[in-house]
Structures are given as C-alpha cells and as structure tokens.
Amino acid sequence: MPDPRFFESIGPLSLEAVARLTGAAAPAGAADLKVDRVAIASRGGPGAVAFVTSRAFLGDLGVSPPTACFVSEALASELPEGCVALVHPNPHGAYALAASALHAPRRHLGAAAISPEARLESGVSLGPGVVVGQGAAIGAGTVVGPNTVIGPGVAIGRNCHIGANVSIGFALLGDRVKILAGAVIGEHGFGATAGVAGLIDIPQLGRVILQDGVTIGACTTVDRGAYEDTVIGENTKIDNLVQIAHNVRIGRNCVLAGQAGISGSVTIGDGCQFGGRAGVADHLTIGDGARIGASGGILRDVPAGETWGGFPAQPVQKWLREVAWVTRSAARRRRGGES
C-alpha cells in the first residue's frame, strides 16, 4: 500500500470500471469485484490490482494473490486461483492508468506557508520563504534555508541542515542529514510506457529514505521509488550534480563524486566509491567496497572489492592493459606510414 502520509486513496473501483478505464478485458462474472489500490506482484492481497509482463514473475503472485492482475492473453490462464485476469496487450500501461485512478500524491493545502498541521520541535530554524506541508515533522536543532519547500508528510530528523531552494517530498530523513542548496529529493522518477494516445507516465508510489548522517550535494536529485523505496544508507556522501534514480539502494559509507549517475533499481553495497561522471545501467549490483573510476560506464554487475574503469567498464588493470596496447598499436601504424 502506498504510504498514506504521501498518497491519497481515491478508490475503490469495480473491475468493470477498471476495465473500462484501461481498455482491459475482464471476465463478466467478476465485474462487480472491487479494488482499492495497485501493488507489485509480490505485495498484492485482497483489494489490490497488480500486473505481470513475464512468466518469470508469475510465482510472485502466489505469495499474496491480488484480487486482479493485468496480464497478456498468453499468461491469463496461469494466474493463481482467485486472481482475476484483466487481459491487456500492455499490462504495464494498464497498471499505470489504474494507479493514477486509485492514488493521488498529497499536495500542500491552505494559504499558510507553514501548515498548522506541521509539527516542529523546539530549536528548529526556518529561513524566509520556507514552505512546510501538512503532516510534515521537523526535529530539534534542524536548520532550513530560505525558499526551501518541504512537502506534506515529510519527516526530517534532528540536527539536520537543509540548504536554500531545496525541494523535499515523499521522503523520510534521519538525524544529522545535510542537503545542500538546490537539491531535489523525492520527485517523480523517470518511467514511461506506451499508451493508446502515446507515451504515458508511470505513477511513482514509493518514497525516499535518507538514513542518519547522509550528505546530498548541491543540485543533486534523488528520485522516489516507483513502488519500493529509494534508500541511501548511513553516512553516505554524495557530491553536487549527481542523479540517483528510482528504487536505487545505496549502502553505508559510500562516496559518489560529481555528475555520477545511478540508473533505476541498482543495488550498491557498503563502502563503495564512484569517481566523477561514473554511470551505472539499471538493475545491476555493485558489491561491497567496489570502486568505479571517473567516467566509468558500468553495464554489468561489479564483484565486491574490485576496481573497474573505462567504457564499457571492466577490471581496471585489464582496461589499462588494453589502452596501452591500443596506444602502442597506433604508434606503430603511424611509424609505418611515415616510412
């Protein structure tokens, strides 16, 4: 279930209404069943509607079968008992439409910049122009810079430092967190799929969790999860102009230098180091203590403790040998042309 501090529930909807909204085909006898939320395949349960795009994920539905599931015609007969098949050529797109109809992000209410429903402990310092939404909570000793916006339901721990012009939404922050000027925490992650009229955005229903002692650099962006959370572990330090995509999980005591980019659903272990402009493709795992050289482009999993560089990245000694070989070969070709 999306966190009610951040997302308002709009449902329930009957499966007939869901089918009409999305263009899915539903069994006639199930039209009156109702759903009140969307869920991923492994977190369904009664009242949920999920989606499956591959046979590999059918097993997840058996953990807690949802009331209904968007699925292709080829997989419709393989759903667990009690799970109604909503047949659609693009199950992910149908899920996106249903999610938008069942959940809405909470927005700041009322004319007051500091909501009377916000909870501020003693010793909180707010700069001019700060906005704090309803249900937000800020711990003692925290300083918030001018023109920063803290969205509804956001929780910020004690002795944090939030710079000027920061935007924080859909997020839970621990103690001693530092967020420098212009950073954006918890905005909509990048996700789109095909719809009848073209590309449609996939609602992002997760959160951002920044654990104790995390530092986020100026103008860095950390996207909220698509359904699961984006999590940054204790004492991790992130430089300016870094992009952290949705569902990323970063361990403790990691360092990411400026302009690094981490794609969606990447898992990074403890104590990892990333040079400037390093990039990681989606759904990969970086093992504990791994090091990625500046401008390294990671396209496959990196084992724990290894140092990789280059593009596509590989173990650094292998990469350096190949660079040296190319350099020597080019020099020989030049000498041969001159003779």
CSV table of C-alpha atoms in Angstrom, one decimal:
chain,number,residue,atom,x,y,z
A,1,MET,CA,0.0,0.0,0.0
A,2,PRO,CA,1.4,3.4,-0.9
A,3,ASP,CA,2.3,5.4,2.3
A,4,PRO,CA,-0.8,7.4,3.3
A,5,ARG,CA,1.3,10.2,4.5
A,6,PHE,CA,2.2,10.9,0.9
A,7,PHE,CA,-0.5,9.4,-1.2
A,8,GLU,CA,-4.3,9.8,-1.0
A,9,SER,CA,-6.5,6.8,-1.8
A,10,ILE,CA,-9.2,7.6,-4.3
A,11,GLY,CA,-10.8,4.2,-4.7
A,12,PRO,CA,-12.4,1.7,-4.6
A,13,LEU,CA,-13.3,0.9,-8.2
A,14,SER,CA,-15.1,-2.0,-9.6
A,15,LEU,CA,-13.3,-4.2,-12.0
A,16,GLU,CA,-15.8,-3.2,-14.6
A,17,ALA,CA,-14.7,0.4,-14.1
A,18,VAL,CA,-11.1,-0.5,-14.1
A,19,ALA,CA,-11.6,-2.4,-17.4
A,20,ARG,CA,-13.4,0.5,-18.9
A,21,LEU,CA,-10.7,2.9,-17.9
A,22,THR,CA,-7.8,0.8,-19.1
A,23,GLY,CA,-9.3,-1.0,-22.1
A,24,ALA,CA,-8.7,-4.4,-20.5
A,25,ALA,CA,-10.9,-7.4,-20.9
A,26,ALA,CA,-12.4,-8.7,-17.6
A,27,PRO,CA,-14.5,-11.9,-17.1
A,28,ALA,CA,-18.2,-10.9,-17.0
A,29,GLY,CA,-18.7,-12.7,-13.6
A,30,ALA,CA,-16.1,-10.7,-11.9
A,31,ALA,CA,-17.2,-7.2,-13.0
A,32,ASP,CA,-18.6,-6.3,-9.6
A,33,LEU,CA,-15.4,-7.1,-7.6
A,34,LYS,CA,-13.7,-4.0,-6.2
A,35,VAL,CA,-10.1,-3.0,-5.9
A,36,ASP,CA,-8.8,0.0,-3.8
A,37,ARG,CA,-5.1,0.0,-4.6
A,38,VAL,CA,-2.4,-1.1,-7.0
A,39,ALA,CA,0.5,-3.3,-6.0
A,40,ILE,CA,3.5,-5.1,-7.3
A,41,ALA,CA,3.2,-8.8,-7.9
A,42,SER,CA,4.7,-9.9,-4.6
A,43,ARG,CA,2.7,-7.5,-2.5
A,44,GLY,CA,-0.9,-8.0,-3.6
A,45,GLY,CA,-3.5,-9.3,-1.3
A,46,PRO,CA,-7.3,-8.8,-1.4
A,47,GLY,CA,-8.3,-5.5,-2.9
A,48,ALA,CA,-5.2,-5.0,-4.9
A,49,VAL,CA,-4.6,-5.0,-8.7
A,50,ALA,CA,-1.2,-5.9,-9.9
A,51,PHE,CA,0.5,-6.5,-13.3
A,52,VAL,CA,2.7,-9.2,-14.8
A,53,THR,CA,4.6,-8.9,-18.0
A,54,SER,CA,6.7,-12.1,-17.9
A,55,ARG,CA,6.2,-15.7,-16.9
A,56,ALA,CA,9.2,-15.3,-14.7
A,57,PHE,CA,7.1,-13.1,-12.3
A,58,LEU,CA,4.0,-15.3,-12.1
A,59,GLY,CA,5.4,-17.0,-9.0
A,60,ASP,CA,5.4,-13.7,-7.1
A,61,LEU,CA,1.6,-13.6,-7.4
A,62,GLY,CA,1.3,-16.7,-5.2
A,63,VAL,CA,2.9,-15.0,-2.2
A,64,SER,CA,-0.2,-13.0,-1.6
A,65,PRO,CA,-2.6,-13.2,-4.6
A,66,PRO,CA,-4.2,-9.8,-5.6
A,67,THR,CA,-7.8,-9.6,-6.4
A,68,ALA,CA,-6.9,-8.9,-10.1
A,69,CYS,CA,-3.9,-8.7,-12.3
A,70,PHE,CA,-3.2,-7.1,-15.7
A,71,VAL,CA,-1.7,-9.8,-17.9
A,72,SER,CA,-1.3,-10.6,-21.5
A,73,GLU,CA,-3.6,-13.2,-23.1
A,74,ALA,CA,-0.8,-15.7,-23.2
A,75,LEU,CA,-0.4,-15.7,-19.4
A,76,ALA,CA,-4.1,-15.2,-18.4
A,77,SER,CA,-4.7,-18.9,-17.7
A,78,GLU,CA,-1.6,-19.2,-15.4
A,79,LEU,CA,-2.7,-16.8,-12.7
A,80,PRO,CA,-3.2,-18.3,-9.2
A,81,GLU,CA,-6.7,-19.3,-8.1
A,82,GLY,CA,-8.8,-16.3,-7.0
A,83,CYS,CA,-6.8,-13.8,-9.1
A,84,VAL,CA,-8.9,-12.3,-11.9
A,85,ALA,CA,-7.2,-11.9,-15.2
A,86,LEU,CA,-7.5,-8.4,-16.8
A,87,VAL,CA,-6.3,-9.1,-20.3
A,88,HIS,CA,-4.4,-6.3,-21.9
A,89,PRO,CA,-1.8,-6.0,-24.7
A,90,ASN,CA,0.3,-3.7,-22.4
A,91,PRO,CA,-0.2,-4.8,-18.8
A,92,HIS,CA,2.3,-2.2,-17.5
A,93,GLY,CA,0.4,0.6,-19.3
A,94,ALA,CA,-2.9,-0.5,-17.9
A,95,TYR,CA,-1.4,-0.6,-14.4
A,96,ALA,CA,-0.2,3.0,-14.8
A,97,LEU,CA,-3.7,4.1,-15.7
A,98,ALA,CA,-5.2,2.2,-12.8
A,99,ALA,CA,-2.6,3.6,-10.4
A,100,SER,CA,-3.5,7.2,-11.5
A,101,ALA,CA,-7.2,6.5,-10.8
A,102,LEU,CA,-6.7,4.9,-7.4
A,103,HIS,CA,-3.9,7.1,-5.9
A,104,ALA,CA,-3.0,10.8,-5.9
A,105,PRO,CA,0.0,12.5,-4.4
A,106,ARG,CA,-0.8,14.7,-1.5
A,107,ARG,CA,-0.3,18.4,-2.2
A,108,HIS,CA,0.2,21.4,0.1
A,109,LEU,CA,-3.2,22.6,1.4
A,110,GLY,CA,-4.2,26.1,2.5
A,111,ALA,CA,-2.8,29.5,2.1
A,112,ALA,CA,-0.4,29.4,5.0
A,113,ALA,CA,3.2,28.7,4.1
A,114,ILE,CA,3.8,26.7,7.3
A,115,SER,CA,0.8,24.4,7.6
A,116,PRO,CA,-0.8,24.4,11.1
A,117,GLU,CA,-0.8,20.6,10.8
A,118,ALA,CA,3.0,20.5,10.6
A,119,ARG,CA,5.0,19.5,13.7
A,120,LEU,CA,8.2,21.4,14.5
A,121,GLU,CA,10.2,20.6,17.6
A,122,SER,CA,11.9,23.3,19.6
A,123,GLY,CA,15.0,24.8,18.2
A,124,VAL,CA,14.0,24.4,14.5
A,125,SER,CA,15.2,27.4,12.4
A,126,LEU,CA,13.3,28.3,9.2
A,127,GLY,CA,14.7,30.8,6.7
A,128,PRO,CA,12.5,33.3,4.9
A,129,GLY,CA,10.1,31.8,2.3
A,130,VAL,CA,10.2,28.3,3.6
A,131,VAL,CA,7.1,26.2,2.9
A,132,VAL,CA,6.1,23.2,5.2
A,133,GLY,CA,3.2,21.0,4.2
A,134,GLN,CA,0.6,19.4,6.4
A,135,GLY,CA,1.6,16.4,8.4
A,136,ALA,CA,5.4,17.2,8.0
A,137,ALA,CA,7.6,16.9,11.0
A,138,ILE,CA,11.0,18.5,11.7
A,139,GLY,CA,13.3,17.6,14.6
A,140,ALA,CA,15.0,19.8,17.1
A,141,GLY,CA,18.1,21.7,16.0
A,142,THR,CA,17.4,21.4,12.3
A,143,VAL,CA,18.1,24.5,10.1
A,144,VAL,CA,16.2,25.0,6.9
A,145,GLY,CA,17.4,27.6,4.4
A,146,PRO,CA,15.4,30.2,2.5
A,147,ASN,CA,12.8,29.3,-0.1
A,148,THR,CA,13.0,25.6,0.7
A,149,VAL,CA,9.8,23.5,0.2
A,150,ILE,CA,9.1,20.6,2.5
A,151,GLY,CA,6.1,18.6,1.2
A,152,PRO,CA,3.2,17.0,3.1
A,153,GLY,CA,4.1,14.1,5.4
A,154,VAL,CA,7.9,14.6,5.1
A,155,ALA,CA,9.8,13.6,8.3
A,156,ILE,CA,13.2,15.3,8.9
A,157,GLY,CA,15.2,14.2,11.9
A,158,ARG,CA,17.2,16.2,14.5
A,159,ASN,CA,20.3,18.4,13.8
A,160,CYS,CA,19.9,18.4,10.1
A,161,HIS,CA,21.0,21.1,7.7
A,162,ILE,CA,18.8,21.8,4.7
A,163,GLY,CA,20.2,24.5,2.3
A,164,ALA,CA,18.4,27.2,0.3
A,165,ASN,CA,16.0,26.4,-2.5
A,166,VAL,CA,15.8,22.7,-1.7
A,167,SER,CA,12.7,20.6,-2.5
A,168,ILE,CA,11.9,17.6,-0.4
A,169,GLY,CA,8.8,15.5,-0.9
A,170,PHE,CA,7.7,11.8,-0.3
A,171,ALA,CA,10.8,11.4,2.0
A,172,LEU,CA,11.9,10.3,5.4
A,173,LEU,CA,15.2,11.7,6.7
A,174,GLY,CA,17.2,10.6,9.7
A,175,ASP,CA,19.3,12.7,12.1
A,176,ARG,CA,22.3,14.9,11.0
A,177,VAL,CA,21.4,14.8,7.3
A,178,LYS,CA,22.8,17.6,5.2
A,179,ILE,CA,21.2,18.6,1.9
A,180,LEU,CA,22.9,21.4,0.1
A,181,ALA,CA,21.3,24.2,-2.0
A,182,GLY,CA,19.1,23.4,-5.0
A,183,ALA,CA,18.9,19.6,-4.3
A,184,VAL,CA,15.6,17.9,-5.2
A,185,ILE,CA,14.6,14.9,-3.1
A,186,GLY,CA,11.6,12.7,-3.8
A,187,GLU,CA,10.4,13.9,-7.2
A,188,HIS,CA,8.8,11.6,-9.7
A,189,GLY,CA,11.2,9.0,-11.1
A,190,PHE,CA,11.7,8.6,-14.8
A,191,GLY,CA,9.3,5.9,-16.1
A,192,ALA,CA,7.0,5.8,-19.1
A,193,THR,CA,5.2,3.2,-21.2
A,194,ALA,CA,3.1,3.1,-24.3
A,195,GLY,CA,-0.5,4.2,-24.1
A,196,VAL,CA,-3.3,4.4,-26.6
A,197,ALA,CA,-2.5,8.1,-27.3
A,198,GLY,CA,1.3,7.8,-27.0
A,199,LEU,CA,3.7,7.6,-24.0
A,200,ILE,CA,2.2,7.8,-20.5
A,201,ASP,CA,4.0,8.4,-17.2
A,202,ILE,CA,4.0,5.6,-14.7
A,203,PRO,CA,2.9,6.8,-11.3
A,204,GLN,CA,5.8,6.6,-8.8
A,205,LEU,CA,4.2,5.5,-5.5
A,206,GLY,CA,7.4,4.9,-3.4
A,207,ARG,CA,9.4,7.1,-1.0
A,208,VAL,CA,13.0,8.3,-0.5
A,209,ILE,CA,14.7,7.3,2.8
A,210,LEU,CA,17.9,9.1,3.8
A,211,GLN,CA,19.5,7.4,6.8
A,212,ASP,CA,21.5,9.2,9.6
A,213,GLY,CA,24.5,11.3,8.5
A,214,VAL,CA,23.8,11.3,4.8
A,215,THR,CA,25.1,14.3,2.8
A,216,ILE,CA,23.4,15.3,-0.5
A,217,GLY,CA,25.3,17.8,-2.7
A,218,ALA,CA,24.0,21.0,-4.4
A,219,CYS,CA,21.6,20.4,-7.3
A,220,THR,CA,21.7,16.7,-6.8
A,221,THR,CA,18.4,14.8,-7.5
A,222,VAL,CA,17.2,11.7,-5.7
A,223,ASP,CA,14.0,10.2,-7.2
A,224,ARG,CA,11.4,8.4,-5.1
A,225,GLY,CA,10.7,4.8,-5.8
A,226,ALA,CA,8.3,3.5,-8.4
A,227,TYR,CA,6.7,1.3,-5.7
A,228,GLU,CA,9.5,0.2,-3.4
A,229,ASP,CA,11.7,2.9,-1.7
A,230,THR,CA,14.9,4.6,-2.9
A,231,VAL,CA,17.2,4.2,0.1
A,232,ILE,CA,20.6,5.9,0.9
A,233,GLY,CA,22.5,4.3,3.8
A,234,GLU,CA,24.1,5.8,6.9
A,235,ASN,CA,27.0,8.3,6.4
A,236,THR,CA,27.0,8.1,2.6
A,237,LYS,CA,28.3,11.3,1.0
A,238,ILE,CA,27.0,12.4,-2.4
A,239,ASP,CA,28.6,15.3,-4.4
A,240,ASN,CA,26.9,18.0,-6.4
A,241,LEU,CA,25.0,17.3,-9.7
A,242,VAL,CA,24.5,13.6,-9.1
A,243,GLN,CA,21.4,11.7,-10.3
A,244,ILE,CA,20.0,8.9,-8.2
A,245,ALA,CA,17.1,7.2,-10.0
A,246,HIS,CA,14.1,5.4,-8.5
A,247,ASN,CA,14.4,2.2,-6.5
A,248,VAL,CA,18.1,2.6,-6.0
A,249,ARG,CA,19.6,1.2,-2.8
A,250,ILE,CA,22.9,2.6,-1.7
A,251,GLY,CA,24.7,1.1,1.3
A,252,ARG,CA,26.6,2.8,4.2
A,253,ASN,CA,29.7,4.9,3.9
A,254,CYS,CA,29.7,5.2,0.1
A,255,VAL,CA,31.1,8.2,-1.8
A,256,LEU,CA,29.8,9.4,-5.2
A,257,ALA,CA,31.6,12.3,-6.9
A,258,GLY,CA,30.1,15.0,-9.0
A,259,GLN,CA,28.0,14.1,-12.1
A,260,ALA,CA,27.8,10.4,-11.3
A,261,GLY,CA,24.5,8.8,-12.5
A,262,ILE,CA,22.9,5.7,-11.0
A,263,SER,CA,20.0,4.2,-13.0
A,264,GLY,CA,16.9,2.7,-11.6
A,265,SER,CA,16.8,-0.4,-9.3
A,266,VAL,CA,20.6,-0.5,-8.9
A,267,THR,CA,21.8,-2.0,-5.6
A,268,ILE,CA,25.1,-0.7,-4.2
A,269,GLY,CA,26.9,-2.3,-1.2
A,270,ASP,CA,28.6,-0.6,1.7
A,271,GLY,CA,31.8,1.4,1.3
A,272,CYS,CA,31.7,1.8,-2.5
A,273,GLN,CA,33.4,4.7,-4.3
A,274,PHE,CA,32.4,6.4,-7.6
A,275,GLY,CA,34.5,8.8,-9.5
A,276,GLY,CA,33.1,11.9,-11.3
A,277,ARG,CA,30.8,11.2,-14.2
A,278,ALA,CA,30.7,7.4,-13.4
A,279,GLY,CA,27.5,5.9,-14.7
A,280,VAL,CA,25.6,2.6,-13.8
A,281,ALA,CA,23.0,0.9,-16.0
A,282,ASP,CA,19.7,-0.2,-14.5
A,283,HIS,CA,19.1,-3.3,-12.4
A,284,LEU,CA,22.7,-4.0,-11.6
A,285,THR,CA,24.5,-4.9,-8.3
A,286,ILE,CA,27.7,-3.2,-7.2
A,287,GLY,CA,29.4,-5.3,-4.4
A,288,ASP,CA,30.7,-4.0,-1.1
A,289,GLY,CA,33.8,-1.9,-1.3
A,290,ALA,CA,33.9,-1.8,-5.1
A,291,ARG,CA,35.4,1.3,-6.8
A,292,ILE,CA,34.4,2.8,-10.1
A,293,GLY,CA,36.8,5.1,-11.9
A,294,ALA,CA,35.9,8.5,-13.2
A,295,SER,CA,33.7,8.3,-16.3
A,296,GLY,CA,33.4,4.6,-15.9
A,297,GLY,CA,30.3,3.1,-17.6
A,298,ILE,CA,29.0,0.1,-15.7
A,299,LEU,CA,27.0,-2.3,-17.9
A,300,ARG,CA,27.2,-5.5,-15.7
A,301,ASP,CA,27.5,-6.4,-12.1
A,302,VAL,CA,30.7,-5.5,-10.3
A,303,PRO,CA,32.0,-8.0,-7.7
A,304,ALA,CA,32.8,-6.8,-4.2
A,305,GLY,CA,36.2,-5.2,-3.6
A,306,GLU,CA,37.1,-4.8,-7.3
A,307,THR,CA,38.1,-1.6,-9.1
A,308,TRP,CA,36.7,-1.0,-12.6
A,309,GLY,CA,37.1,1.7,-15.2
A,310,GLY,CA,36.6,2.6,-18.8
A,311,PHE,CA,33.6,2.1,-21.1
A,312,PRO,CA,32.2,-0.4,-21.1
A,313,ALA,CA,33.8,-0.7,-17.7
A,314,GLN,CA,35.9,-3.7,-16.7
A,315,PRO,CA,38.6,-4.5,-14.1
A,316,VAL,CA,40.9,-1.6,-14.1
A,317,GLN,CA,44.2,-3.5,-14.8
A,318,LYS,CA,42.6,-5.2,-17.8
A,319,TRP,CA,41.3,-1.9,-19.1
A,320,LEU,CA,44.7,-0.2,-18.6
A,321,ARG,CA,46.5,-3.0,-20.5
A,322,GLU,CA,44.0,-2.7,-23.4
A,323,VAL,CA,44.5,1.1,-23.5
A,324,ALA,CA,48.3,0.6,-23.5
A,325,TRP,CA,48.0,-1.9,-26.4
A,326,VAL,CA,45.9,0.4,-28.4
A,327,THR,CA,48.3,3.2,-27.9
A,328,ARG,CA,51.3,1.1,-28.9
A,329,SER,CA,49.4,-0.2,-32.0
A,330,ALA,CA,48.5,3.3,-33.1
A,331,ALA,CA,52.1,4.4,-32.6
A,332,ARG,CA,53.4,1.5,-34.8
A,333,ARG,CA,50.8,2.4,-37.5
A,334,ARG,CA,52.0,6.0,-37.5
A,335,ARG,CA,55.6,5.0,-37.8
A,336,GLY,CA,54.8,2.5,-40.6
A,337,GLY,CA,53.0,5.3,-42.5
A,338,GLU,CA,55.9,7.7,-42.2
A,339,SER,CA,58.4,5.1,-43.5
